[in-house]
PDB file of N, CA and C in Angstrom:
ATOM      1  N   ASP A   1       0.833  -1.189   0.147  1.00  0.00           N
ATOM      2  CA  ASP A   1      -0.124   0.191  -0.170  1.00  0.00           C
ATOM      3  C   ASP A   1       0.706   1.248   0.055  1.00  0.00           C
ATOM      4  N   LEU A   2       1.822   1.144   0.680  1.00  0.00           N
ATOM      5  CA  LEU A   2       2.855   2.539   0.731  1.00  0.00           C
ATOM      6  C   LEU A   2       3.355   2.911  -0.540  1.00  0.00           C
ATOM      7  N   ALA A   3       3.870   1.695  -1.137  1.00  0.00           N
ATOM      8  CA  ALA A   3       4.557   1.854  -2.442  1.00  0.00           C
ATOM      9  C   ALA A   3       3.623   2.457  -3.514  1.00  0.00           C
ATOM     10  N   HIS A   4       2.485   1.903  -3.382  1.00  0.00           N
ATOM     11  CA  HIS A   4       1.174   2.455  -4.328  1.00  0.00           C
ATOM     12  C   HIS A   4       0.879   3.859  -3.820  1.00  0.00           C
ATOM     13  N   ALA A   5       0.713   4.170  -2.513  1.00  0.00           N
ATOM     14  CA  ALA A   5       0.387   5.581  -2.378  1.00  0.00           C
ATOM     15  C   ALA A   5       1.573   6.496  -2.780  1.00  0.00           C
ATOM     16  N   HIS A   6       3.001   6.281  -2.561  1.00  0.00           N
ATOM     17  CA  HIS A   6       3.860   6.918  -2.823  1.00  0.00           C
ATOM     18  C   HIS A   6       3.901   7.206  -4.549  1.00  0.00           C
ATOM     19  N   LEU A   7       3.556   6.127  -5.303  1.00  0.00           N
ATOM     20  CA  LEU A   7       3.372   6.586  -6.959  1.00  0.00           C
ATOM     21  C   LEU A   7       2.263   7.383  -6.902  1.00  0.00           C
ATOM     22  N   LYS A   8       1.141   7.390  -6.399  1.00  0.00           N
ATOM     23  CA  LYS A   8      -0.043   8.367  -6.701  1.00  0.00           C
ATOM     24  C   LYS A   8       0.327   9.861  -5.982  1.00  0.00           C
ATOM     25  N   ALA A   9       1.127   9.878  -5.100  1.00  0.00           N
ATOM     26  CA  ALA A   9       1.834  10.931  -4.607  1.00  0.00           C
ATOM     27  C   ALA A   9       2.434  11.886  -5.959  1.00  0.00           C
ATOM     28  N   LEU A  10       3.601  10.896  -6.279  1.00  0.00           N
ATOM     29  CA  LEU A  10       4.277  11.374  -7.450  1.00  0.00           C
ATOM     30  C   LEU A  10       3.522  11.922  -8.641  1.00  0.00           C
ATOM     31  N   GLU A  11       2.417  10.981  -9.099  1.00  0.00           N
ATOM     32  CA  GLU A  11       1.649  11.370 -10.142  1.00  0.00           C
ATOM     33  C   GLU A  11       0.927  12.668  -9.817  1.00  0.00           C
ATOM     34  N   PHE A  12       0.480  12.969  -8.653  1.00  0.00           N
ATOM     35  CA  PHE A  12      -0.330  14.171  -8.215  1.00  0.00           C
ATOM     36  C   PHE A  12       0.581  15.355  -8.486  1.00  0.00           C
ATOM     37  N   ALA A  13       1.780  15.258  -7.819  1.00  0.00           N
ATOM     38  CA  ALA A  13       2.700  16.160  -7.762  1.00  0.00           C
ATOM     39  C   ALA A  13       3.162  16.670  -9.080  1.00  0.00           C
ATOM     40  N   THR A  14       3.445  15.860 -10.145  1.00  0.00           N
ATOM     41  CA  THR A  14       3.867  16.063 -11.386  1.00  0.00           C
ATOM     42  C   THR A  14       2.819  16.801 -12.200  1.00  0.00           C
ATOM     43  N   LYS A  15       1.488  16.637 -11.868  1.00  0.00           N
ATOM     44  CA  LYS A  15       0.364  17.464 -12.516  1.00  0.00           C
ATOM     45  C   LYS A  15       0.032  18.869 -11.880  1.00  0.00           C
ATOM     46  N   GLN A  16       0.739  19.178 -10.896  1.00  0.00           N
ATOM     47  CA  GLN A  16       0.672  20.624 -10.449  1.00  0.00           C
ATOM     48  C   GLN A  16       1.418  21.577 -11.302  1.00  0.00           C
ATOM     49  N   LYS A  17       0.755  22.782 -11.502  1.00  0.00           N
ATOM     50  CA  LYS A  17       1.330  23.868 -12.318  1.00  0.00           C
ATOM     51  C   LYS A  17       2.836  24.379 -12.057  1.00  0.00           C
ATOM     52  N   GLN A  18       2.791  24.224 -10.390  1.00  0.00           N
ATOM     53  CA  GLN A  18       4.104  24.955  -9.756  1.00  0.00           C
ATOM     54  C   GLN A  18       4.643  24.012  -8.815  1.00  0.00           C
ATOM     55  N   SER A  19       5.732  24.313  -8.170  1.00  0.00           N
ATOM     56  CA  SER A  19       6.491  23.288  -7.289  1.00  0.00           C
ATOM     57  C   SER A  19       5.414  23.159  -6.205  1.00  0.00           C
ATOM     58  N   TYR A  20       5.500  21.865  -5.831  1.00  0.00           N
ATOM     59  CA  TYR A  20       4.423  21.383  -4.740  1.00  0.00           C
ATOM     60  C   TYR A  20       4.892  20.478  -3.933  1.00  0.00           C
ATOM     61  N   TYR A  21       4.566  20.593  -2.651  1.00  0.00           N
ATOM     62  CA  TYR A  21       4.758  19.439  -1.699  1.00  0.00           C
ATOM     63  C   TYR A  21       3.557  19.577  -0.734  1.00  0.00           C
ATOM     64  N   ASP A  22       3.584  18.467  -0.123  1.00  0.00           N
ATOM     65  CA  ASP A  22       2.292  18.430   0.785  1.00  0.00           C
ATOM     66  C   ASP A  22       2.553  17.281   1.799  1.00  0.00           C
ATOM     67  N   VAL A  23       1.800  17.048   2.847  1.00  0.00           N
ATOM     68  CA  VAL A  23       1.680  15.972   3.679  1.00  0.00           C
ATOM     69  C   VAL A  23       0.440  15.032   3.653  1.00  0.00           C
ATOM     70  N   PHE A  24       0.593  13.976   3.542  1.00  0.00           N
ATOM     71  CA  PHE A  24      -0.483  12.857   3.631  1.00  0.00           C
ATOM     72  C   PHE A  24      -0.337  12.043   4.644  1.00  0.00           C
ATOM     73  N   ASN A  25      -1.348  11.691   5.418  1.00  0.00           N
ATOM     74  CA  ASN A  25      -1.576  10.529   6.350  1.00  0.00           C
ATOM     75  C   ASN A  25      -2.053   9.145   5.435  1.00  0.00           C
ATOM     76  N   LEU A  26      -1.096   7.987   5.565  1.00  0.00           N
ATOM     77  CA  LEU A  26      -1.411   6.855   4.857  1.00  0.00           C
ATOM     78  C   LEU A  26      -1.623   5.722   5.852  1.00  0.00           C
ATOM     79  N   GLY A  27      -2.583   5.033   5.376  1.00  0.00           N
ATOM     80  CA  GLY A  27      -3.124   3.933   6.211  1.00  0.00           C
ATOM     81  C   GLY A  27      -4.416   3.449   5.861  1.00  0.00           C
ATOM     82  N   THR A  28      -4.952   2.644   6.924  1.00  0.00           N
ATOM     83  CA  THR A  28      -6.242   2.176   6.665  1.00  0.00           C
ATOM     84  C   THR A  28      -7.368   3.107   7.425  1.00  0.00           C
ATOM     85  N   GLY A  29      -6.845   4.080   8.196  1.00  0.00           N
ATOM     86  CA  GLY A  29      -7.749   4.983   8.982  1.00  0.00           C
ATOM     87  C   GLY A  29      -8.258   4.269  10.177  1.00  0.00           C
ATOM     88  N   ASN A  30      -7.947   2.989  10.499  1.00  0.00           N
ATOM     89  CA  ASN A  30      -8.387   2.232  11.495  1.00  0.00           C
ATOM     90  C   ASN A  30      -7.093   2.114  12.659  1.00  0.00           C
ATOM     91  N   GLY A  31      -7.474   2.419  13.797  1.00  0.00           N
ATOM     92  CA  GLY A  31      -6.660   2.251  14.756  1.00  0.00           C
ATOM     93  C   GLY A  31      -6.373   0.938  15.509  1.00  0.00           C
ATOM     94  N   SER A  32      -5.265   0.508  15.674  1.00  0.00           N
ATOM     95  CA  SER A  32      -4.926  -0.838  16.544  1.00  0.00           C
ATOM     96  C   SER A  32      -4.363  -0.607  17.640  1.00  0.00           C
ATOM     97  N   SER A  33      -4.344  -1.332  18.905  1.00  0.00           N
ATOM     98  CA  SER A  33      -3.685  -1.220  19.891  1.00  0.00           C
ATOM     99  C   SER A  33      -2.530  -2.144  19.800  1.00  0.00           C
ATOM    100  N   VAL A  34      -1.318  -1.892  20.456  1.00  0.00           N
ATOM    101  CA  VAL A  34      -0.208  -2.693  20.447  1.00  0.00           C
ATOM    102  C   VAL A  34      -0.445  -4.205  20.744  1.00  0.00           C
ATOM    103  N   LEU A  35      -1.394  -4.456  21.721  1.00  0.00           N
ATOM    104  CA  LEU A  35      -1.950  -5.957  21.928  1.00  0.00           C
ATOM    105  C   LEU A  35      -2.650  -6.506  20.707  1.00  0.00           C
ATOM    106  N   GLU A  36      -3.734  -5.499  20.103  1.00  0.00           N
ATOM    107  CA  GLU A  36      -3.962  -6.177  18.711  1.00  0.00           C
ATOM    108  C   GLU A  36      -3.095  -6.529  17.847  1.00  0.00           C
ATOM    109  N   VAL A  37      -2.176  -5.658  17.593  1.00  0.00           N
ATOM    110  CA  VAL A  37      -1.086  -5.896  16.484  1.00  0.00           C
ATOM    111  C   VAL A  37      -0.285  -7.192  17.027  1.00  0.00           C
ATOM    112  N   ILE A  38       0.081  -7.398  18.263  1.00  0.00           N
ATOM    113  CA  ILE A  38       0.780  -8.581  18.718  1.00  0.00           C
ATOM    114  C   ILE A  38       0.078  -9.664  18.396  1.00  0.00           C
ATOM    115  N   ASN A  39      -1.059  -9.700  18.842  1.00  0.00           N
ATOM    116  CA  ASN A  39      -2.190 -10.973  18.691  1.00  0.00           C
ATOM    117  C   ASN A  39      -2.257 -11.176  17.189  1.00  0.00           C
ATOM    118  N   ASN A  40      -2.616 -10.295  16.457  1.00  0.00           N
ATOM    119  CA  ASN A  40      -2.662 -10.646  14.937  1.00  0.00           C
ATOM    120  C   ASN A  40      -1.479 -10.980  14.444  1.00  0.00           C
ATOM    121  N   PHE A  41      -0.356 -10.798  14.630  1.00  0.00           N
ATOM    122  CA  PHE A  41       1.013 -10.945  14.308  1.00  0.00           C
ATOM    123  C   PHE A  41       1.022 -12.459  14.386  1.00  0.00           C
ATOM    124  N   GLN A  42       1.046 -12.928  15.792  1.00  0.00           N
ATOM    125  CA  GLN A  42       0.960 -14.305  16.200  1.00  0.00           C
ATOM    126  C   GLN A  42       0.028 -15.140  15.510  1.00  0.00           C
ATOM    127  N   HIS A  43      -1.122 -14.551  15.180  1.00  0.00           N
ATOM    128  CA  HIS A  43      -2.247 -15.370  14.503  1.00  0.00           C
ATOM    129  C   HIS A  43      -1.777 -15.549  13.085  1.00  0.00           C
ATOM    130  N   VAL A  44      -1.165 -14.541  12.430  1.00  0.00           N
ATOM    131  CA  VAL A  44      -0.915 -14.925  10.915  1.00  0.00           C
ATOM    132  C   VAL A  44       0.267 -15.648  10.436  1.00  0.00           C
ATOM    133  N   THR A  45       1.411 -15.318  11.712  1.00  0.00           N
ATOM    134  CA  THR A  45       2.603 -16.122  11.352  1.00  0.00           C
ATOM    135  C   THR A  45       2.822 -17.155  12.363  1.00  0.00           C
ATOM    136  N   GLY A  46       1.990 -17.525  13.333  1.00  0.00           N
ATOM    137  CA  GLY A  46       2.447 -18.552  14.272  1.00  0.00           C
ATOM    138  C   GLY A  46       3.513 -18.517  15.005  1.00  0.00           C
ATOM    139  N   VAL A  47       4.013 -17.335  15.063  1.00  0.00           N
ATOM    140  CA  VAL A  47       5.133 -17.074  15.790  1.00  0.00           C
ATOM    141  C   VAL A  47       4.633 -16.515  17.316  1.00  0.00           C
ATOM    142  N   ASN A  48       5.170 -17.098  18.369  1.00  0.00           N
ATOM    143  CA  ASN A  48       4.889 -16.693  19.883  1.00  0.00           C
ATOM    144  C   ASN A  48       5.732 -15.434  20.048  1.00  0.00           C
ATOM    145  N   VAL A  49       5.069 -14.196  20.554  1.00  0.00           N
ATOM    146  CA  VAL A  49       5.701 -13.060  20.662  1.00  0.00           C
ATOM    147  C   VAL A  49       5.438 -13.055  22.420  1.00  0.00           C
ATOM    148  N   PRO A  50       6.604 -13.190  23.039  1.00  0.00           N
ATOM    149  CA  PRO A  50       6.457 -12.719  24.501  1.00  0.00           C
ATOM    150  C   PRO A  50       6.576 -11.384  24.829  1.00  0.00           C
ATOM    151  N   TYR A  51       5.311 -10.782  25.633  1.00  0.00           N
ATOM    152  CA  TYR A  51       5.369  -9.794  26.019  1.00  0.00           C
ATOM    153  C   TYR A  51       4.888  -9.650  27.528  1.00  0.00           C
ATOM    154  N   ARG A  52       4.933  -8.397  28.023  1.00  0.00           N
ATOM    155  CA  ARG A  52       4.400  -8.096  29.562  1.00  0.00           C
ATOM    156  C   ARG A  52       3.796  -6.990  29.395  1.00  0.00           C
ATOM    157  N   ILE A  53       2.591  -6.973  30.101  1.00  0.00           N
ATOM    158  CA  ILE A  53       1.672  -5.763  30.163  1.00  0.00           C
ATOM    159  C   ILE A  53       2.210  -5.022  31.521  1.00  0.00           C
ATOM    160  N   GLY A  54       2.595  -3.669  31.414  1.00  0.00           N
ATOM    161  CA  GLY A  54       3.054  -2.999  32.617  1.00  0.00           C
ATOM    162  C   GLY A  54       2.018  -1.593  32.493  1.00  0.00           C
ATOM    163  N   ALA A  55       2.384  -1.008  33.615  1.00  0.00           N
ATOM    164  CA  ALA A  55       1.758   0.417  33.817  1.00  0.00           C
ATOM    165  C   ALA A  55       2.047   1.222  32.737  1.00  0.00           C
ATOM    166  N   ARG A  56       1.423   2.137  32.641  1.00  0.00           N
ATOM    167  CA  ARG A  56       1.343   3.256  31.592  1.00  0.00           C
ATOM    168  C   ARG A  56       2.513   4.301  32.020  1.00  0.00           C
ATOM    169  N   ARG A  57       3.481   4.421  31.225  1.00  0.00           N
ATOM    170  CA  ARG A  57       4.419   5.440  31.515  1.00  0.00           C
ATOM    171  C   ARG A  57       4.411   6.746  31.401  1.00  0.00           C
ATOM    172  N   ASN A  58       4.748   7.891  32.061  1.00  0.00           N
ATOM    173  CA  ASN A  58       4.626   9.137  31.864  1.00  0.00           C
ATOM    174  C   ASN A  58       4.991   9.646  30.290  1.00  0.00           C
ATOM    175  N   GLY A  59       4.092  10.313  29.807  1.00  0.00           N
ATOM    176  CA  GLY A  59       4.169  10.653  28.396  1.00  0.00           C
ATOM    177  C   GLY A  59       3.759   9.723  27.346  1.00  0.00           C
ATOM    178  N   ASP A  60       3.243   8.472  27.559  1.00  0.00           N
ATOM    179  CA  ASP A  60       2.841   7.367  26.666  1.00  0.00           C
ATOM    180  C   ASP A  60       1.495   8.095  26.038  1.00  0.00           C
ATOM    181  N   THR A  61       1.317   7.967  24.823  1.00  0.00           N
ATOM    182  CA  THR A  61       0.190   8.365  24.191  1.00  0.00           C
ATOM    183  C   THR A  61      -0.736   7.267  24.378  1.00  0.00           C
ATOM    184  N   ILE A  62      -2.226   7.868  24.833  1.00  0.00           N
ATOM    185  CA  ILE A  62      -3.169   6.772  24.856  1.00  0.00           C
ATOM    186  C   ILE A  62      -3.704   6.101  23.644  1.00  0.00           C
ATOM    187  N   SER A  63      -3.753   7.037  22.698  1.00  0.00           N
ATOM    188  CA  SER A  63      -4.271   6.580  21.184  1.00  0.00           C
ATOM    189  C   SER A  63      -3.611   7.551  20.257  1.00  0.00           C
ATOM    190  N   SER A  64      -3.645   7.183  18.901  1.00  0.00           N
ATOM    191  CA  SER A  64      -3.243   8.033  18.078  1.00  0.00           C
ATOM    192  C   SER A  64      -3.611   7.491  16.597  1.00  0.00           C
ATOM    193  N   TYR A  65      -4.447   8.260  15.826  1.00  0.00           N
ATOM    194  CA  TYR A  65      -4.959   7.714  14.441  1.00  0.00           C
ATOM    195  C   TYR A  65      -4.771   8.659  13.486  1.00  0.00           C
ATOM    196  N   ALA A  66      -4.467   8.249  12.258  1.00  0.00           N
ATOM    197  CA  ALA A  66      -4.110   8.983  11.118  1.00  0.00           C
ATOM    198  C   ALA A  66      -5.377   9.207  10.289  1.00  0.00           C
ATOM    199  N   ASP A  67      -5.582  10.569   9.966  1.00  0.00           N
ATOM    200  CA  ASP A  67      -6.687  10.862   9.387  1.00  0.00           C
ATOM    201  C   ASP A  67      -6.545  10.645   7.839  1.00  0.00           C
ATOM    202  N   THR A  68      -7.171   9.642   7.199  1.00  0.00           N
ATOM    203  CA  THR A  68      -6.463   9.508   5.700  1.00  0.00           C
ATOM    204  C   THR A  68      -7.502   9.993   4.676  1.00  0.00           C
ATOM    205  N   LYS A  69      -8.298  11.056   5.061  1.00  0.00           N
ATOM    206  CA  LYS A  69      -9.399  11.424   4.296  1.00  0.00           C
ATOM    207  C   LYS A  69      -8.618  12.407   2.944  1.00  0.00           C
ATOM    208  N   LYS A  70      -7.352  12.987   3.358  1.00  0.00           N
ATOM    209  CA  LYS A  70      -6.982  14.079   2.407  1.00  0.00           C
ATOM    210  C   LYS A  70      -6.173  13.117   1.301  1.00  0.00           C
ATOM    211  N   ALA A  71      -5.625  12.130   1.690  1.00  0.00           N
ATOM    212  CA  ALA A  71      -4.841  11.282   0.738  1.00  0.00           C
ATOM    213  C   ALA A  71      -6.058  10.456  -0.346  1.00  0.00           C
ATOM    214  N   GLN A  72      -7.342  10.129   0.157  1.00  0.00           N
ATOM    215  CA  GLN A  72      -8.284   9.561  -0.340  1.00  0.00           C
ATOM    216  C   GLN A  72      -8.921  10.362  -1.560  1.00  0.00           C
ATOM    217  N   LYS A  73      -9.020  11.773  -0.828  1.00  0.00           N
ATOM    218  CA  LYS A  73      -9.493  12.829  -1.638  1.00  0.00           C
ATOM    219  C   LYS A  73      -8.619  13.243  -3.000  1.00  0.00           C
ATOM    220  N   LEU A  74      -7.441  13.549  -2.494  1.00  0.00           N
ATOM    221  CA  LEU A  74      -6.480  14.197  -3.540  1.00  0.00           C
ATOM    222  C   LEU A  74      -5.766  13.348  -4.199  1.00  0.00           C
ATOM    223  N   LEU A  75      -5.281  11.973  -3.706  1.00  0.00           N
ATOM    224  CA  LEU A  75      -4.507  11.120  -4.362  1.00  0.00           C
ATOM    225  C   LEU A  75      -5.549   9.939  -4.816  1.00  0.00           C
ATOM    226  N   ASN A  76      -6.756   9.762  -4.546  1.00  0.00           N
ATOM    227  CA  ASN A  76      -7.669   8.592  -4.654  1.00  0.00           C
ATOM    228  C   ASN A  76      -6.915   7.392  -4.286  1.00  0.00           C
ATOM    229  N   PHE A  77      -6.446   7.622  -3.058  1.00  0.00           N
ATOM    230  CA  PHE A  77      -5.753   6.649  -2.498  1.00  0.00           C
ATOM    231  C   PHE A  77      -6.959   5.778  -1.657  1.00  0.00           C
ATOM    232  N   LYS A  78      -6.823   4.475  -1.611  1.00  0.00           N
ATOM    233  CA  LYS A  78      -7.669   3.641  -1.042  1.00  0.00           C
ATOM    234  C   LYS A  78      -6.628   2.191  -0.586  1.00  0.00           C
ATOM    235  N   PRO A  79      -6.558   1.895   0.697  1.00  0.00           N
ATOM    236  CA  PRO A  79      -5.516   0.996   0.887  1.00  0.00           C
ATOM    237  C   PRO A  79      -6.383  -0.501   0.592  1.00  0.00           C
ATOM    238  N   LYS A  80      -5.418  -1.142  -0.020  1.00  0.00           N
ATOM    239  CA  LYS A  80      -5.873  -2.773  -0.295  1.00  0.00           C
ATOM    240  C   LYS A  80      -5.765  -3.505   0.537  1.00  0.00           C
ATOM    241  N   TYR A  81      -4.784  -3.371   1.613  1.00  0.00           N
ATOM    242  CA  TYR A  81      -4.686  -4.643   2.647  1.00  0.00           C
ATOM    243  C   TYR A  81      -4.943  -4.038   3.794  1.00  0.00           C
ATOM    244  N   ASN A  82      -5.431  -5.239   4.765  1.00  0.00           N
ATOM    245  CA  ASN A  82      -5.638  -4.738   6.136  1.00  0.00           C
ATOM    246  C   ASN A  82      -4.789  -5.121   6.850  1.00  0.00           C
ATOM    247  N   LEU A  83      -4.537  -5.130   8.303  1.00  0.00           N
ATOM    248  CA  LEU A  83      -3.587  -5.195   9.182  1.00  0.00           C
ATOM    249  C   LEU A  83      -2.862  -6.681   9.133  1.00  0.00           C
ATOM    250  N   SER A  84      -3.814  -7.625   8.963  1.00  0.00           N
ATOM    251  CA  SER A  84      -3.484  -9.156   9.024  1.00  0.00           C
ATOM    252  C   SER A  84      -2.706  -9.248   7.672  1.00  0.00           C
ATOM    253  N   ASP A  85      -2.999  -8.808   6.378  1.00  0.00           N
ATOM    254  CA  ASP A  85      -2.428  -8.849   5.146  1.00  0.00           C
ATOM    255  C   ASP A  85      -1.186  -8.209   5.187  1.00  0.00           C
ATOM    256  N   ALA A  86      -0.810  -7.096   5.907  1.00  0.00           N
ATOM    257  CA  ALA A  86       0.318  -6.368   5.787  1.00  0.00           C
ATOM    258  C   ALA A  86       1.358  -6.932   6.888  1.00  0.00           C
ATOM    259  N   LEU A  87       0.928  -7.529   7.939  1.00  0.00           N
ATOM    260  CA  LEU A  87       1.833  -7.910   8.786  1.00  0.00           C
ATOM    261  C   LEU A  87       2.214  -9.279   7.986  1.00  0.00           C
ATOM    262  N   ALA A  88       1.440 -10.273   7.498  1.00  0.00           N
ATOM    263  CA  ALA A  88       1.696 -11.451   6.905  1.00  0.00           C
ATOM    264  C   ALA A  88       2.806 -11.051   5.802  1.00  0.00           C
ATOM    265  N   ASP A  89       2.684 -10.013   4.863  1.00  0.00           N
ATOM    266  CA  ASP A  89       3.351  -9.662   4.130  1.00  0.00           C
ATOM    267  C   ASP A  89       4.707  -9.205   4.511  1.00  0.00           C
ATOM    268  N   ALA A  90       4.759  -8.503   5.431  1.00  0.00           N
ATOM    269  CA  ALA A  90       6.184  -8.056   6.202  1.00  0.00           C
ATOM    270  C   ALA A  90       6.864  -9.189   6.686  1.00  0.00           C
ATOM    271  N   TRP A  91       5.960 -10.327   7.281  1.00  0.00           N
ATOM    272  CA  TRP A  91       6.784 -11.552   7.819  1.00  0.00           C
ATOM    273  C   TRP A  91       7.385 -12.121   6.679  1.00  0.00           C
ATOM    274  N   ARG A  92       6.764 -12.443   5.592  1.00  0.00           N
ATOM    275  CA  ARG A  92       7.204 -13.231   4.313  1.00  0.00           C
ATOM    276  C   ARG A  92       8.515 -12.546   3.936  1.00  0.00           C
ATOM    277  N   TRP A  93       8.654 -11.122   3.808  1.00  0.00           N
ATOM    278  CA  TRP A  93       9.606 -10.499   3.365  1.00  0.00           C
ATOM    279  C   TRP A  93      10.915 -10.592   4.390  1.00  0.00           C
ATOM    280  N   GLN A  94      10.584 -10.510   5.718  1.00  0.00           N
ATOM    281  CA  GLN A  94      11.576 -10.875   6.562  1.00  0.00           C
ATOM    282  C   GLN A  94      12.137 -12.127   6.634  1.00  0.00           C
ATOM    283  N   GLN A  95      11.462 -13.209   6.049  1.00  0.00           N
ATOM    284  CA  GLN A  95      11.817 -14.417   6.117  1.00  0.00           C
ATOM    285  C   GLN A  95      12.821 -14.603   4.901  1.00  0.00           C
ATOM    286  N   THR A  96      12.491 -14.005   3.739  1.00  0.00           N
ATOM    287  CA  THR A  96      13.421 -13.926   2.571  1.00  0.00           C
ATOM    288  C   THR A  96      14.762 -13.498   3.002  1.00  0.00           C
ATOM    289  N   LEU A  97      14.770 -12.463   3.821  1.00  0.00           N
ATOM    290  CA  LEU A  97      16.001 -11.751   4.338  1.00  0.00           C
ATOM    291  C   LEU A  97      16.871 -12.895   5.247  1.00  0.00           C
ATOM    292  N   ASN A  98      15.931 -13.580   5.964  1.00  0.00           N
ATOM    293  CA  ASN A  98      16.711 -14.511   6.947  1.00  0.00           C
ATOM    294  C   ASN A  98      17.277 -15.667   6.185  1.00  0.00           C
ATOM    295  N   ASN A  99      16.615 -16.104   5.096  1.00  0.00           N
ATOM    296  CA  ASN A  99      17.039 -17.062   4.233  1.00  0.00           C
ATOM    297  C   ASN A  99      18.290 -16.817   3.446  1.00  0.00           C
ATOM    298  N   LYS A 100      18.578 -15.501   3.398  1.00  0.00           N
ATOM    299  CA  LYS A 100      19.616 -15.093   2.517  1.00  0.00           C
ATOM    300  C   LYS A 100      20.857 -15.083   3.368  1.00  0.00           C
ATOM    301  N   ASN A 101      20.823 -15.080   4.540  1.00  0.00           N
ATOM    302  CA  ASN A 101      21.812 -14.939   5.727  1.00  0.00           C
ATOM    303  C   ASN A 101      22.225 -16.208   6.094  1.00  0.00           C
TER     304      ASN A 101
END
């Protein structure tokens, strides 16, 4: 999805009449907790991830979400992959690196 979004951003920028830059939030627009990501990763890869739940530290962000409406509107960007797909793809890529070493 990110590579696809970068191509859409380049296409958009080259169509502008003057020098242009902008910032776009990319993603699904849906938030996930750290625990949801860990559980999802374990499910799609079969790999156990040891973790410990502790007290929130000073300065820890409670939640953070990216508003992707601007990328959808100006770049016509719509993500093709959900969290499970992205984690599985990242894990497959990591495995190819591990096999090369």
